[in-house]
Short mmCIF file of C-alpha atoms in Angstrom, two decimals:
data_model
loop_
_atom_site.label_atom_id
_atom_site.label_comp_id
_atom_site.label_asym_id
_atom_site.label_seq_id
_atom_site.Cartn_x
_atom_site.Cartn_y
_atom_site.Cartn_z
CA UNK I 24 -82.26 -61.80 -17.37
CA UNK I 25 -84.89 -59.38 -16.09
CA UNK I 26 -87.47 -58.02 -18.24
CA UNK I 27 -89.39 -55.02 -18.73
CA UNK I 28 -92.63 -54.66 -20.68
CA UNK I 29 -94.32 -51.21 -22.53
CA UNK I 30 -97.40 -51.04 -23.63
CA UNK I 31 -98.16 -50.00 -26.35
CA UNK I 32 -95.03 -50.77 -28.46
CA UNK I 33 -97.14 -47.96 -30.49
CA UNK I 34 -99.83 -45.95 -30.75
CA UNK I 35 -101.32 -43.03 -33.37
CA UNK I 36 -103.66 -40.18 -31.64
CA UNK I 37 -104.88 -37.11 -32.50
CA UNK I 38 -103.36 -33.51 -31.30
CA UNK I 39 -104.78 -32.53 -28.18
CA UNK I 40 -105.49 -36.17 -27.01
CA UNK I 41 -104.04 -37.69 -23.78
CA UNK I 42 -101.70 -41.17 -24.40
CA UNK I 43 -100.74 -43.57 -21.55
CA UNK I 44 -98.06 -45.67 -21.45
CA UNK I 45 -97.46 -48.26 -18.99
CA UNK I 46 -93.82 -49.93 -18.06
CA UNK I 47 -93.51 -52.89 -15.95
CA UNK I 48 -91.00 -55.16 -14.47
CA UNK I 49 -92.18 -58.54 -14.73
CA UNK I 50 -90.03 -60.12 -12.50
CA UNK I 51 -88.58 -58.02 -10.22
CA UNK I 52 -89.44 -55.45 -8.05
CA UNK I 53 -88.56 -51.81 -8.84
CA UNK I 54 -88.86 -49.10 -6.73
CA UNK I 55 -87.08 -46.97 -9.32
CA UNK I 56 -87.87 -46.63 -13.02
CA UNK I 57 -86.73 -44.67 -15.48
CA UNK I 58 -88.24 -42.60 -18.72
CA UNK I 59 -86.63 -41.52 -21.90
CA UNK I 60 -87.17 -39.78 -24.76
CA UNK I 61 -85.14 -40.48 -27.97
CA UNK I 62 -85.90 -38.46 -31.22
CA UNK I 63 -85.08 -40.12 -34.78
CA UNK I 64 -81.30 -40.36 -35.09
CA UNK I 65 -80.68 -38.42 -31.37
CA UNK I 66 -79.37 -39.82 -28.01
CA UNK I 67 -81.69 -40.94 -25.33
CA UNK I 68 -82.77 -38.05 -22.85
CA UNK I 69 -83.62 -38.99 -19.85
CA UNK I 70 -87.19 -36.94 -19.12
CA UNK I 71 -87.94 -38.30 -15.41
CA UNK I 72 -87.07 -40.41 -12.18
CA UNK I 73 -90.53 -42.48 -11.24
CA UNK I 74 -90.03 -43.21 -7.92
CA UNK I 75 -92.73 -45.75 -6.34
CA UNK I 76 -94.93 -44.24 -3.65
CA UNK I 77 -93.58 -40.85 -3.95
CA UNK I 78 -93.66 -37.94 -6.99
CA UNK I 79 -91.32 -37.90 -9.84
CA UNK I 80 -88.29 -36.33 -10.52
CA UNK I 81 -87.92 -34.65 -13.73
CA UNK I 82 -85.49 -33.22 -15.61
CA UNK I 83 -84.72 -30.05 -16.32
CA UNK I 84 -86.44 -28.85 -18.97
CA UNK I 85 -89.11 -31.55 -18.62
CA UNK I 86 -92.47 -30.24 -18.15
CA UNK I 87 -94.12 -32.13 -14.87
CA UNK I 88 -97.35 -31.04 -15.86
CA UNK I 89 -97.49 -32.77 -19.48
CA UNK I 90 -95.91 -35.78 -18.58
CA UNK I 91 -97.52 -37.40 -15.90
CA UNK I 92 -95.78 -40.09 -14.46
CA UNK I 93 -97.28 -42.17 -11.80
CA UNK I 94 -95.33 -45.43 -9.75
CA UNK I 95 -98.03 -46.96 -7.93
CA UNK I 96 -96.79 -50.39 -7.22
CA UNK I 97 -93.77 -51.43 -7.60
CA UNK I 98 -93.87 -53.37 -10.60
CA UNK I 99 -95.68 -50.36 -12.16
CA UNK I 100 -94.81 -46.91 -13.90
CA UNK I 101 -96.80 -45.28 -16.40
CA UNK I 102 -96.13 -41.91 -18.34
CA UNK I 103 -99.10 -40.15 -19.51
CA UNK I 104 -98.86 -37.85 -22.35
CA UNK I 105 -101.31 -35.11 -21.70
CA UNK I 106 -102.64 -32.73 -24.55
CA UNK I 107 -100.35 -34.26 -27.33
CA UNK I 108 -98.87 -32.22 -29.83
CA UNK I 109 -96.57 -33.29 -33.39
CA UNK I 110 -94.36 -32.27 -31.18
CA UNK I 111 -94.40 -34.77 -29.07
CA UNK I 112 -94.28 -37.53 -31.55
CA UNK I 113 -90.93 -39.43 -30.67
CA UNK I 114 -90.04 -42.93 -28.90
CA UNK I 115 -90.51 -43.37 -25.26
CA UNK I 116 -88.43 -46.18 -23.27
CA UNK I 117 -88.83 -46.66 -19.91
CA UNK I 118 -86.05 -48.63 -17.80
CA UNK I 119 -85.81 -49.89 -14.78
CA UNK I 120 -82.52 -50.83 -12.69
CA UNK I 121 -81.80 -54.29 -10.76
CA UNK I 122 -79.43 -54.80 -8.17
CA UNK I 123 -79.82 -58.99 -8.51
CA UNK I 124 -76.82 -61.17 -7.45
CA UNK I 125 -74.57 -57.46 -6.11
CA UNK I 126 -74.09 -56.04 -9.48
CA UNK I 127 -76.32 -53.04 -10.98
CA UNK I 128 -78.14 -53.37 -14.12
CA UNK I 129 -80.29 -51.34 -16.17
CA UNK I 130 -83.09 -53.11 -17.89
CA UNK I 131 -85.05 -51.56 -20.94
CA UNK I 132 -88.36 -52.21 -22.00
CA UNK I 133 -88.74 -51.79 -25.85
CA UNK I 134 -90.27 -48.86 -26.53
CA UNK I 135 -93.31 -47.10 -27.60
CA UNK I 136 -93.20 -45.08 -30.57
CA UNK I 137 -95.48 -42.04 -30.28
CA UNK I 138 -97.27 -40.51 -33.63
CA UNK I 139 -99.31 -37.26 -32.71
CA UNK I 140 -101.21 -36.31 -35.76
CA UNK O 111 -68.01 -30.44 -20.38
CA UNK O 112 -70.61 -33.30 -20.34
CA UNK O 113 -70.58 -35.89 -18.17
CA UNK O 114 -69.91 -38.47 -20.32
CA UNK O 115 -68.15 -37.73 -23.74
CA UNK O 116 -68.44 -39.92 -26.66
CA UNK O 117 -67.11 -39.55 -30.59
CA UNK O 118 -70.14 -39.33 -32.13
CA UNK O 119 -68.80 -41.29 -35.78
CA UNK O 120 -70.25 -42.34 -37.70
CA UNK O 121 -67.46 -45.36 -38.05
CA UNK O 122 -67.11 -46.95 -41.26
CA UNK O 123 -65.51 -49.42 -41.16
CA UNK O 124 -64.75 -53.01 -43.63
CA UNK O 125 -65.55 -56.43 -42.17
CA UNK O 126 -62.80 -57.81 -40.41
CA UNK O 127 -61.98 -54.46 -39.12
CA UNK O 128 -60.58 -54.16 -35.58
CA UNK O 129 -62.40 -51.07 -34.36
CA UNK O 130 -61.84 -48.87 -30.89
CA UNK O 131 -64.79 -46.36 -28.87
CA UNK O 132 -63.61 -44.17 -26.54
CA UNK O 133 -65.23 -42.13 -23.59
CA UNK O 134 -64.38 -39.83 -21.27
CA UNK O 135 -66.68 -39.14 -17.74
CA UNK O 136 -66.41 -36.38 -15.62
CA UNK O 137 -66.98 -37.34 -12.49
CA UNK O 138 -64.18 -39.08 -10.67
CA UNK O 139 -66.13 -41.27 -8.19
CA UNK O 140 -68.44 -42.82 -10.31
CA UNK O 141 -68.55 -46.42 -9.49
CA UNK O 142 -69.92 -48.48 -12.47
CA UNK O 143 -69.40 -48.52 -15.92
CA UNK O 144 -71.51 -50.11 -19.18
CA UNK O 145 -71.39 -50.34 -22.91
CA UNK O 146 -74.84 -50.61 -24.15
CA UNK O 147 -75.39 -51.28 -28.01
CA UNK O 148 -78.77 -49.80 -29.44
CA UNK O 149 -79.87 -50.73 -33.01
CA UNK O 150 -82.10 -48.64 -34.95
CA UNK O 151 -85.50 -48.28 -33.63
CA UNK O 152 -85.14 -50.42 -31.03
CA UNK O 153 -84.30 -50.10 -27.22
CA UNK O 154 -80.60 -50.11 -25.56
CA UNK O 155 -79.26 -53.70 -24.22
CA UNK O 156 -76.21 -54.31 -21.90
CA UNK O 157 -73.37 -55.03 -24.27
CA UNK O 158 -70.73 -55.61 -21.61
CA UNK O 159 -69.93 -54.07 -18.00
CA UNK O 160 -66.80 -52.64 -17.17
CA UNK O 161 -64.31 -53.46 -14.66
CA UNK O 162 -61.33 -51.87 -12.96
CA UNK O 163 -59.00 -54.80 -14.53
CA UNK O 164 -60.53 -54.38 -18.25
CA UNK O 165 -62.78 -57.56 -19.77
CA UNK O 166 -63.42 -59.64 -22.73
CA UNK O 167 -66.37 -61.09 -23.90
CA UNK O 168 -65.43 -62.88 -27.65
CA UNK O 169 -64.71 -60.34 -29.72
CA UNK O 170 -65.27 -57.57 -27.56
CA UNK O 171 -62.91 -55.95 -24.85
CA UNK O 172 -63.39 -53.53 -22.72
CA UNK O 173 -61.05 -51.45 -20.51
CA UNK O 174 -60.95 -48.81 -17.88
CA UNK O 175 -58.46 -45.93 -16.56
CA UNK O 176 -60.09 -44.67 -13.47
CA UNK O 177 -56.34 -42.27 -13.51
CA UNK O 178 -57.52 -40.62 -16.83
CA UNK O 179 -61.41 -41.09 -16.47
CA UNK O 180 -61.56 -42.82 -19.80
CA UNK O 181 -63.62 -46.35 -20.52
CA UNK O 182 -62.72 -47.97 -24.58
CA UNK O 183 -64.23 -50.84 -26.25
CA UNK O 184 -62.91 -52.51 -28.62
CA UNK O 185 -64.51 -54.98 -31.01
CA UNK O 186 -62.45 -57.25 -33.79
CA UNK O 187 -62.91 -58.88 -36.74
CA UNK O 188 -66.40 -56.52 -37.39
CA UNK O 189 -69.30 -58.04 -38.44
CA UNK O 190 -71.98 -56.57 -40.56
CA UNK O 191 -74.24 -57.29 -37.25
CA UNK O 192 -72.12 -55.09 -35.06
CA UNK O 193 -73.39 -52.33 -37.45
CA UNK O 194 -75.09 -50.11 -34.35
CA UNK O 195 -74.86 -47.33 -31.86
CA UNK O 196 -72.96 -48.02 -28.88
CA UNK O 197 -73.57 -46.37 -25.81
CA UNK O 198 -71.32 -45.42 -22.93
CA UNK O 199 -72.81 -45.49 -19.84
CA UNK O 200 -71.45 -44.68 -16.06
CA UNK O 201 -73.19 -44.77 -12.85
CA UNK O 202 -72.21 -42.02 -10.57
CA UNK O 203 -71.58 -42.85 -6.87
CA UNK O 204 -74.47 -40.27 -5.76
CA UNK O 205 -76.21 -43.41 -3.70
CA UNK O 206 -79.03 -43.40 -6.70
CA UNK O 207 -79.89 -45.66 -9.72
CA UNK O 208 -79.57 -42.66 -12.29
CA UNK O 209 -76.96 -43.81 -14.88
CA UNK O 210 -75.73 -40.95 -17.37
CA UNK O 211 -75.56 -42.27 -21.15
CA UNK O 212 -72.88 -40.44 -23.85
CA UNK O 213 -74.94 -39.85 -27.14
CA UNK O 214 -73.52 -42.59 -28.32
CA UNK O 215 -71.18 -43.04 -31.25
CA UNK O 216 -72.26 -44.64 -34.38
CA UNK O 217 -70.09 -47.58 -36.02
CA UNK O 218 -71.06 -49.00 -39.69
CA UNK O 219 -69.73 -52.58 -41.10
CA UNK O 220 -69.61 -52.95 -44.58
CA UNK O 221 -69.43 -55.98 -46.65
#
């Protein structure tokens, strides 16, 4: 099956520091990707649509301007976590659907967990 | 009313246990339909899709009721393995990607 990469799987940084984190399909092209949000022993939320070559779409509730998401190729989404707070601390997965062989899919990379100290 | 209902659990149930998940969506045209199993700390996989006719995959079935808007898996003879959260998960027909996930409902296997 397809597979989707994160990087980091995690990552410690200090409040008021900026963290990236990068999805990719490795092989398959998505124009679409997905990012989520899941707090310890919550559901996934979905925070934004990354859409390649155009803006994101987020949520409501989601603010734009601290969580940058950029699609720039279209193997290639990353979320950027600006001016980190506790907060903010949670796991990120990013997904990314396939429409190989007629029949949808949603493929999940494994996570990044997020500590903000 | 959310779009997709789930019973939250926690199940707890013996091994050997025949064990049933229900969910309810809201939105009659949706087109496809998932069960996605998460374990703890780790990232949702594709347990099974759904289709109009209900399928099995070993131990696991899964039906649909497009009349009552209402998807069920069922899973016998539990293991301890199958001790995770499974997801519901329908894609609407809006023409998009953007699947909508219940929360999820919570089944335990004990020994």
């Amino acid at each position: 099956g397809a597979v989707v990469s994160q990087h980091p799987s995690w990552v410690i940084c200090k409040s008021g520091t900026s963290v990236k984190i990068e999805c990719r399909s490795l092989d398959f092209q998505a124009t679409t990707m997905f990012w989520y949000r899941q707090f310890p022993k919550q559901s996934l939320m979905l925070m934004a649509t990354s859409n390649e070559g155009s803006k994101a779409t987020y949520e409501q509730g989601v603010e734009k301007d601290k969580f940058l998401i950029n699609h720039a190729s279209l193997t290639l989404s990353t979320l950027t976590v600006t001016s980190a707070h506790p907060e903010d601390s949670s796991f990120y997965i990013c997904s990314a659907p396939s429409l190989a062989g007629g029949s949808y899919e949603q493929y999940f990379g494994p996570g990044t967990r997020l500590t903000v100290t | 009313r959310k779009e997709v209902e789930q019973d939250p659990g926690p199940f707890n149930v013996p091994e050997g246990a025949t064990v049933a998940f229900n969910c309810t969506y809201s939105n009659s045209a949706s087109q496809s339909f998932f069960w996605y199993r998460q374990d703890c700390r780790k990232e949702p996989k594709l347990l099974m899709s759904v289709y109009s006719s209900g399928n099995e995959d070993g131990r696991f079935t899964a039906q649909l009721n497009r009349a009552s808007q209402y998807i069920s898996l069922l899973i016998r003879d539990s293991k301890l393995s199958d001790s995770a959260t499974y997801l519901c998960v329908v894609l609407p027909n809006t023409g998009g990607f953007k699947t909508i996930f219940g929360a999820g409902t919570r089944l335990f296997v004990k020994a």
